[in-house]
Coordinates of C-alpha atoms in Angstrom, one line a residue:
M297 CA 0.0 0.0 0.0
E298 CA 1.5 3.3 -1.0
T299 CA 1.9 5.9 1.7
R300 CA 1.0 9.4 0.7
I301 CA 2.6 12.4 2.4
K302 CA -0.1 14.9 3.6
P303 CA 0.4 18.7 4.1
I304 CA 0.2 18.2 7.9
H305 CA 3.4 16.2 7.8
F306 CA 5.3 19.1 6.3
V307 CA 3.9 21.4 9.0
G308 CA 5.2 19.0 11.7
V309 CA 8.7 18.7 10.2
F310 CA 8.9 22.5 9.7
C311 CA 8.0 23.1 13.4
F312 CA 10.5 20.5 14.6
L313 CA 13.3 22.1 12.5
Y314 CA 12.3 25.6 13.6
I315 CA 12.5 24.7 17.3
A316 CA 15.8 22.9 16.8
V317 CA 17.5 25.7 14.9
N318 CA 16.3 28.4 17.4
F319 CA 17.4 26.3 20.3
F320 CA 21.0 26.1 19.1
N321 CA 21.1 29.7 17.9
G322 CA 19.8 31.0 21.2
V323 CA 16.5 32.6 20.1
H324 CA 14.8 33.4 23.4
M325 CA 11.5 31.8 24.5
P326 CA 9.0 33.5 26.8
G327 CA 10.6 34.2 30.2
T328 CA 14.2 34.1 28.8
V329 CA 16.3 37.2 29.4
T330 CA 18.0 38.5 26.2
N331 CA 20.2 41.4 25.5
G332 CA 18.3 42.6 22.4
T333 CA 20.4 40.6 19.9
N334 CA 18.2 37.5 20.2
R335 CA 20.9 35.7 22.2
P336 CA 20.5 34.9 25.9
F337 CA 23.2 36.3 28.1
K338 CA 24.6 35.1 31.4
V339 CA 25.2 37.6 34.1
P340 CA 28.5 36.9 35.9
R341 CA 28.6 37.4 39.6
P342 CA 30.9 40.1 40.9
K343 CA 34.3 39.3 42.4
S344 CA 36.2 42.5 43.4
E345 CA 33.3 44.9 43.5
V346 CA 29.7 45.0 44.6
S347 CA 27.2 45.7 41.9
F348 CA 23.6 45.1 41.2
I349 CA 20.9 45.1 38.5
R350 CA 17.5 46.4 39.1
G351 CA 14.7 45.8 36.6
I352 CA 11.0 46.4 36.5
I353 CA 8.2 44.7 34.8
K354 CA 4.9 46.4 34.6
A355 CA 1.9 44.0 34.9
P356 CA -1.8 44.3 35.9
I357 CA -2.7 43.2 39.4
S358 CA -6.0 41.5 38.4
A359 CA -8.9 41.9 36.1
A360 CA -10.9 43.5 38.9
H361 CA -8.6 46.5 39.2
D362 CA -7.5 49.2 36.9
A363 CA -4.4 49.8 39.0
T364 CA -0.8 48.7 38.1
T365 CA 1.8 47.0 40.2
F366 CA 5.5 46.2 39.7
V367 CA 7.4 43.0 39.9
A368 CA 11.0 43.9 40.7
L369 CA 13.9 41.7 39.5
D370 CA 17.0 42.1 41.6
A371 CA 20.3 40.2 41.1
P372 CA 23.8 41.0 42.2
A373 CA 25.8 41.2 39.0
V374 CA 28.0 43.2 36.7
V375 CA 26.7 43.7 33.2
A376 CA 27.1 46.1 30.2
L377 CA 24.2 46.3 27.8
D378 CA 24.1 48.0 24.5
A379 CA 20.4 47.4 23.8
P380 CA 17.1 47.2 25.8
T381 CA 16.7 44.0 27.7
V382 CA 13.5 41.9 27.3
V383 CA 11.9 39.5 29.8
G384 CA 8.9 37.6 28.5
G385 CA 8.2 40.3 26.0
H386 CA 8.4 43.2 28.5
L387 CA 11.0 45.9 28.5
L388 CA 13.5 45.4 31.3
N389 CA 15.3 48.6 32.4
V390 CA 18.7 47.8 33.6
T391 CA 21.2 49.9 35.6
A392 CA 24.6 48.6 36.5
H393 CA 26.2 50.1 39.6
N394 CA 29.6 49.7 41.2
D395 CA 31.4 51.2 44.1
T396 CA 34.5 52.5 42.4
A397 CA 33.5 55.8 40.8
A398 CA 30.7 58.3 40.4
S399 CA 29.8 58.3 36.7
E400 CA 27.2 59.3 34.2
Q401 CA 25.7 56.8 31.8
S402 CA 23.5 57.6 28.8
H403 CA 20.6 55.3 28.0
G404 CA 18.8 56.6 24.9
D405 CA 17.2 59.9 25.7
T406 CA 17.8 59.7 29.4
T407 CA 20.8 60.1 31.6
T408 CA 21.2 57.9 34.7
W409 CA 23.2 59.3 37.6
I410 CA 24.9 56.6 39.6
L411 CA 25.7 57.8 43.1
N412 CA 28.8 56.1 44.5
L413 CA 31.5 57.0 47.0
R414 CA 35.2 57.5 46.7
C415 CA 36.9 56.9 50.1
A416 CA 40.5 57.7 50.6
Q417 CA 42.3 55.2 52.8
G418 CA 41.8 55.8 56.5
K419 CA 38.4 57.5 56.3
K420 CA 36.5 55.1 58.5
A421 CA 33.3 57.0 58.4
C422 CA 33.2 57.1 54.6
L423 CA 34.0 53.4 54.4
K424 CA 31.3 52.7 56.9
T425 CA 28.8 54.6 54.7
Q426 CA 30.0 52.7 51.7
R427 CA 29.3 49.4 53.4
I428 CA 25.9 50.5 54.5
L429 CA 25.1 51.7 50.9
Q430 CA 26.2 48.4 49.4
R431 CA 24.1 46.4 51.8
E432 CA 21.1 48.6 51.1
Q433 CA 21.6 48.4 47.3
E434 CA 21.9 44.6 47.4
S435 CA 18.6 44.2 49.2
F436 CA 16.7 47.0 47.4
S437 CA 13.6 46.4 45.3
L438 CA 11.6 49.1 43.5
T439 CA 8.5 47.8 45.3
D440 CA 10.1 49.3 48.4
V441 CA 9.4 52.8 47.1
Y442 CA 6.5 52.6 44.6
P443 CA 3.3 54.5 45.5
H444 CA 1.1 52.8 48.1
G445 CA -2.3 53.7 46.7
G446 CA -4.2 50.7 47.8
G447 CA -7.4 50.7 49.9
T448 CA -8.8 53.8 48.3
L449 CA -12.1 54.8 46.8
P450 CA -11.7 55.9 43.2
N451 CA -12.5 59.3 41.6
Y452 CA -16.1 60.0 42.4
F453 CA -17.2 61.5 39.1
L454 CA -15.1 59.3 36.8
R455 CA -15.4 55.9 38.4
G456 CA -17.2 56.0 41.7
I457 CA -20.7 56.8 40.5
D458 CA -20.6 54.2 37.8
R459 CA -19.7 51.6 40.4
G460 CA -22.7 52.5 42.5
L461 CA -20.9 54.5 45.1
S462 CA -22.6 57.5 46.7
A463 CA -21.4 60.6 48.4
V464 CA -22.3 59.0 51.8
D465 CA -19.8 56.2 51.1
Y466 CA -17.1 58.8 50.7
R467 CA -18.2 61.0 53.5
D468 CA -18.6 58.3 56.2
G469 CA -15.2 56.8 55.4
I470 CA -11.8 58.1 56.3
V471 CA -11.1 61.3 54.3
G472 CA -7.5 62.2 53.6
F473 CA -6.4 65.6 52.2
L474 CA -3.0 65.4 50.7
H475 CA -1.6 68.9 51.1
H476 CA 0.5 69.9 48.1
N477 CA 2.3 73.0 49.4
K478 CA 1.5 76.4 47.7
A479 CA -1.5 75.0 45.9
S480 CA -4.3 76.3 48.2
G481 CA -3.5 73.6 50.7
T482 CA -3.6 75.9 53.7
S483 CA -6.9 77.3 52.5
V484 CA -8.4 73.9 52.4
K485 CA -7.1 73.0 55.8
M486 CA -8.6 76.2 57.3
C487 CA -11.8 75.4 55.5
I488 CA -12.0 72.0 57.2
K489 CA -11.1 73.5 60.6
N490 CA -13.9 76.1 60.2
M491 CA -16.4 73.5 59.2
A492 CA -15.5 71.4 62.3
A493 CA -15.9 74.5 64.5
K494 CA -19.4 75.2 63.1
G495 CA -20.4 71.6 63.4
S496 CA -20.5 71.0 59.6
L497 CA -18.4 67.9 59.8
R498 CA -21.3 66.0 61.5
G499 CA -19.3 65.2 64.6
R500 CA -16.3 63.9 62.7
N501 CA -12.9 64.6 64.2
Y502 CA -9.8 65.7 62.2
L503 CA -6.1 65.5 62.6
I504 CA -3.5 67.7 60.9
V505 CA -0.6 65.2 60.5
S506 CA 2.6 67.1 61.1
T507 CA 6.1 65.8 61.2
Q508 CA 5.8 65.5 65.0
Q509 CA 2.8 63.2 64.6
L510 CA 4.6 61.1 62.0
T511 CA 7.6 60.6 64.4
S512 CA 5.6 60.0 67.6
L513 CA 2.4 58.2 66.5
T514 CA 1.8 55.0 64.6
I515 CA -0.3 55.1 61.5
E516 CA -2.9 52.9 63.2
N517 CA -3.3 55.5 65.9
M518 CA -3.7 58.3 63.4
M519 CA -6.2 56.3 61.4
K520 CA -8.6 56.5 64.4
N521 CA -9.5 60.0 63.1
D522 CA -12.1 60.7 60.5
V523 CA -10.3 63.4 58.5
L524 CA -6.5 63.4 58.0
M525 CA -4.7 66.4 56.5
G526 CA -1.0 66.6 55.8
D527 CA 1.9 66.6 53.3
H528 CA 2.9 62.9 53.9
I529 CA -0.4 61.0 54.4
F530 CA -0.5 59.2 51.0
G531 CA -0.4 55.5 51.7
F532 CA -2.4 55.7 54.9
C533 CA -5.5 54.2 53.3
E534 CA -3.8 50.9 53.1
H535 CA -4.3 50.8 56.9
S536 CA -8.0 51.7 57.0
G537 CA -9.1 48.2 57.7
S538 CA -12.8 47.7 56.9
R539 CA -13.6 51.4 56.6
N540 CA -13.8 53.2 53.3
C541 CA -11.0 55.6 52.7
S542 CA -10.3 58.2 50.1
Y543 CA -7.9 61.0 49.2
F544 CA -8.4 64.3 47.5
T545 CA -5.8 67.0 46.6
F546 CA -5.3 70.3 44.9
L547 CA -2.6 70.9 42.4
R548 CA -1.1 73.9 40.7
D549 CA 1.0 74.8 37.7
P550 CA 4.5 73.6 38.8
Y551 CA 6.2 76.8 37.7
E552 CA 3.7 79.0 39.6
R553 CA 4.0 76.7 42.6
V554 CA 7.8 77.1 42.6
L555 CA 7.6 80.9 42.4
S556 CA 5.1 81.0 45.3
A557 CA 7.3 78.6 47.4
Y558 CA 10.4 80.6 46.7
F559 CA 9.1 83.9 48.0
Y560 CA 7.4 82.1 50.9
C561 CA 10.6 80.5 52.0
K562 CA 12.5 83.7 51.7
V563 CA 10.8 84.9 54.9
H564 CA 9.6 81.6 56.6
K565 CA 11.2 78.7 58.3
D566 CA 9.0 75.9 57.2
Q567 CA 9.4 72.1 56.5
L568 CA 8.7 73.0 52.9
C569 CA 11.9 75.0 52.7
G570 CA 14.2 72.2 53.9
P571 CA 17.8 72.5 55.2
V572 CA 19.3 74.7 52.5
P573 CA 19.4 78.5 53.3
I574 CA 17.0 79.8 50.7
R575 CA 18.1 83.4 50.9
D576 CA 21.3 82.4 49.1
L577 CA 19.6 80.7 46.1
S578 CA 18.5 82.0 42.8
I579 CA 15.0 81.1 41.6
Q580 CA 16.5 78.6 39.2
Q581 CA 18.5 76.9 41.9
F582 CA 15.5 76.8 44.2
A583 CA 13.4 75.2 41.4
V584 CA 16.0 72.4 41.0
Y585 CA 16.3 72.0 44.7
Q586 CA 12.6 71.6 45.2
G587 CA 12.2 69.4 42.0
S588 CA 9.1 67.5 41.3
Y589 CA 7.7 67.9 44.8
F590 CA 4.3 66.2 44.2
F591 CA 5.8 63.2 42.5
Y592 CA 7.9 62.6 45.6
Q593 CA 4.9 63.1 47.9
L594 CA 3.3 60.1 46.3
L595 CA 6.4 58.0 47.1
M596 CA 6.6 59.2 50.7
D597 CA 6.9 56.7 53.5
Q598 CA 6.6 57.4 57.2
R599 CA 10.0 55.8 57.7
Y600 CA 11.8 58.8 56.3
C601 CA 10.3 61.0 59.0
K602 CA 11.4 58.5 61.7
K603 CA 15.0 58.9 60.6
R604 CA 15.2 55.4 59.2
D605 CA 18.6 54.8 57.5
A606 CA 20.0 57.8 59.5
N607 CA 23.6 56.5 59.2
L608 CA 23.2 56.0 55.5
I609 CA 21.6 59.3 54.7
D610 CA 24.0 61.3 57.0
G611 CA 26.9 59.6 55.3
L612 CA 25.6 60.2 51.8
L613 CA 25.2 63.9 52.6
K614 CA 28.8 64.0 53.8
F615 CA 30.6 61.9 51.2
G616 CA 28.3 61.2 48.3
F617 CA 26.6 64.4 47.1
K618 CA 29.4 66.3 45.4
D619 CA 27.6 65.7 42.1
S620 CA 24.1 65.9 43.4
K621 CA 21.5 67.3 41.0
F622 CA 19.3 68.9 43.7
V623 CA 21.7 70.1 46.4
P624 CA 22.9 73.5 45.1
R625 CA 26.6 73.4 44.2
G626 CA 28.7 74.8 47.0
M627 CA 26.1 74.2 49.7
E628 CA 26.8 70.5 50.4
N629 CA 28.4 71.5 53.6
G630 CA 26.0 74.3 54.4
L631 CA 22.9 72.1 55.2
I632 CA 21.2 72.8 58.5
P633 CA 21.3 69.5 60.4
N634 CA 18.1 70.1 62.5
R635 CA 16.2 70.9 59.3
L636 CA 16.7 67.6 57.5
V637 CA 13.0 67.2 57.0
C638 CA 11.1 64.2 55.7
W639 CA 11.0 65.1 52.1
F640 CA 14.7 66.0 52.0
R641 CA 15.7 62.8 53.7
Q642 CA 13.6 60.9 51.2
R643 CA 15.2 62.7 48.3
V644 CA 18.7 61.8 49.5
Y645 CA 17.8 58.1 49.8
L646 CA 16.1 57.9 46.4
E647 CA 19.0 59.8 44.7
A648 CA 21.2 56.9 45.8
M649 CA 18.8 54.0 45.2
V650 CA 16.5 54.8 42.2
S651 CA 17.7 55.3 38.7
E652 CA 16.2 57.7 36.2
E653 CA 14.7 54.9 34.2
E654 CA 13.1 53.5 37.3
R655 CA 11.6 57.0 38.1
E656 CA 10.1 57.0 34.6
V657 CA 8.4 53.7 35.4
L658 CA 7.1 55.1 38.7
L659 CA 5.8 58.1 36.9
E660 CA 3.9 56.0 34.4
N661 CA 2.3 54.1 37.4
I662 CA 1.2 57.4 38.9
L663 CA -0.2 58.8 35.7
D664 CA -2.2 55.5 35.1
N665 CA -3.6 55.6 38.6
L666 CA -4.5 59.2 39.5
E667 CA -8.2 58.6 39.0
N668 CA -7.9 55.3 41.0
W669 CA -6.2 57.0 44.0
F670 CA -8.0 60.4 44.3
S671 CA -11.7 61.0 44.8
L672 CA -11.2 64.4 43.4
I673 CA -8.3 66.4 42.0
G674 CA -8.8 70.2 42.4
L675 CA -6.8 72.9 40.9
R676 CA -5.5 76.1 42.5
E677 CA -6.4 78.0 39.4
E678 CA -10.0 76.7 39.7
Y679 CA -10.3 76.9 43.5
D680 CA -14.0 77.9 43.9
F681 CA -15.2 75.4 41.3
S682 CA -13.1 72.7 42.9
L683 CA -14.9 73.4 46.1
D684 CA -18.2 73.0 44.4
M685 CA -17.2 69.6 43.1
L686 CA -15.7 68.7 46.5
S687 CA -19.1 69.5 48.2
A688 CA -20.7 67.0 45.8
V689 CA -18.2 64.2 46.4
Y690 CA -18.4 64.3 50.2
S691 CA -21.8 65.8 50.8
L692 CA -20.2 68.5 53.0
P693 CA -20.5 72.3 52.7
F694 CA -17.0 73.0 51.4
S695 CA -18.4 75.6 48.9
K696 CA -20.8 77.3 51.3
R697 CA -18.2 77.7 54.1
C698 CA -15.0 78.4 52.1
R699 CA -15.8 79.7 48.6
G700 CA -13.7 82.8 47.9
K701 CA -11.5 82.4 50.9
V702 CA -8.0 81.7 49.6
T703 CA -5.0 81.9 52.0
N704 CA -1.7 82.8 50.3
P705 CA 0.9 84.1 52.8
S706 CA 3.6 84.3 50.1
S707 CA 1.7 87.0 48.2
R708 CA 2.2 89.4 51.1
H709 CA 6.0 88.9 50.9
N710 CA 6.4 88.9 47.1
P711 CA 7.8 92.3 46.0
N712 CA 7.3 91.5 42.4
K713 CA 4.4 92.7 40.3
N714 CA 2.7 90.5 37.8
S715 CA 5.0 91.5 35.0
E716 CA 8.1 90.7 37.1
R717 CA 6.5 87.4 38.1
Q718 CA 5.9 86.5 34.5
K719 CA 9.5 87.4 33.7
L720 CA 10.7 85.0 36.4
K721 CA 8.4 82.3 35.2
S722 CA 9.7 82.7 31.6
E723 CA 13.2 82.3 33.0
L724 CA 12.2 79.0 34.7
M725 CA 10.5 77.7 31.6
S726 CA 13.5 78.5 29.4
S727 CA 16.0 76.7 31.7
P728 CA 16.7 73.1 30.6
E729 CA 17.9 72.3 34.1
V730 CA 14.7 73.5 35.7
V731 CA 12.5 71.8 33.1
R732 CA 14.3 68.6 33.8
A733 CA 13.9 69.0 37.6
L734 CA 10.2 69.7 37.3
R735 CA 9.4 67.3 34.4
F736 CA 7.6 64.7 36.6
D737 CA 5.3 67.3 38.2
L738 CA 4.7 68.9 34.8
R739 CA 3.5 65.7 33.3
I740 CA 1.3 65.0 36.4
Y741 CA -0.2 68.4 36.2
E742 CA -0.9 68.0 32.5
R743 CA -2.8 64.8 33.2
A744 CA -4.5 66.4 36.2
Q745 CA -5.8 69.2 34.0
K746 CA -7.4 66.7 31.7
L747 CA -8.9 64.8 34.6
F748 CA -10.3 68.1 36.0
E749 CA -12.1 68.8 32.8
R750 CA -13.6 65.4 32.7
Q751 CA -14.7 65.8 36.4
R752 CA -16.2 69.2 35.5
R753 CA -18.3 67.8 32.6
R754 CA -19.6 64.9 34.7
F755 CA -20.4 67.3 37.6
E756 CA -22.3 69.7 35.3
I757 CA -24.3 66.8 33.9
L758 CA -25.3 65.6 37.4
S759 CA -26.1 69.2 38.5
R760 CA -28.5 69.6 35.6
E761 CA -30.1 66.2 36.3
N762 CA -30.6 67.0 40.0
A763 CA -31.9 70.6 39.4

């Protein structure tokens, strides 16, 4: 009987040959790490120096959430890559570190600053800092610092209503106001205090979470309050237990915010101003020093306020920040020790631990989740209308009690007229160094403006329906 060869046989032979050839030539399969040349690479372990690789894969948590999480891949190794690395089809951002030099590496359109220490023989304190830094880098994972936005009710207008949530669900839960400095934050806090004094909070108590509370109280104790207000409260909702919890915030054009903060800090001693003598800074230096302030607020952790990693941070300030991008040149030794506030300590730590590529990944996570994390995003430029929407979100009289009452201490100390202020703003906008320092907040503000308009449209539709 003659055997006929069918087309399916050719398919089977072709698949077998394809797999065999790819196996011997090193074409990666899903989950294999490659160096962009379709050949797997092996990462040698270090011998004489301590180095590490950090990578991030962006992946959805579950089908039930719109949020995004990160899986961090850490491995002690030394590697030089000329092309993007791929893991299972995802881009893997790689940064190689070593303890022998402070250097600048270029990766495409970005520049990664690698903070390392040079210790001359006999400098015990520097060598101690170096050892602490190496241990911290070896155990570091990006999940240690990514935003903790869990446990929150979503944006009321854009997601909450469609999920069947009511203003009562938001009002009767824990309410967190994330105070973004110089963006009407003081006005909002005064508004809430006035409502409490007049009984408009319906018997709910509030707590202004200062640095003192962060260092002396546990988060669990602070969460016993109904309304929390402060610069560093983002992440508290993860500890809300069975109670609903939500955040709201007000943002402002980052250039305008920097100008306001600059003139404010010229005459005030405030945690916002930090440990650098502001009177000696130009407006451009101050903008770089402050950087993307809101971006880092979303990465804040209470541990920075409790002086965690004190030996490391103090050592880095002393030995590792000669090439820092946010400590103004010449002022590395002029920092005021008792004013090493939470945000500054956090910035020092992240400068040493998180690469520019990783910050970009963190930023994308933030942009993707703003409407998951905040019940409402108000704008300083639309203060009264923001209060109108806030009243609808929480069924509380924000608009009635506080409309038109904007507190802005910096305006009383700003000697510049509008024309001079616009001139300074133009100088900031034309400075590449300033634009780079503010780039994360600029992108967040751009996204927030779009969200604000979507909130406005939904609010106006609901107002007409309820009229």
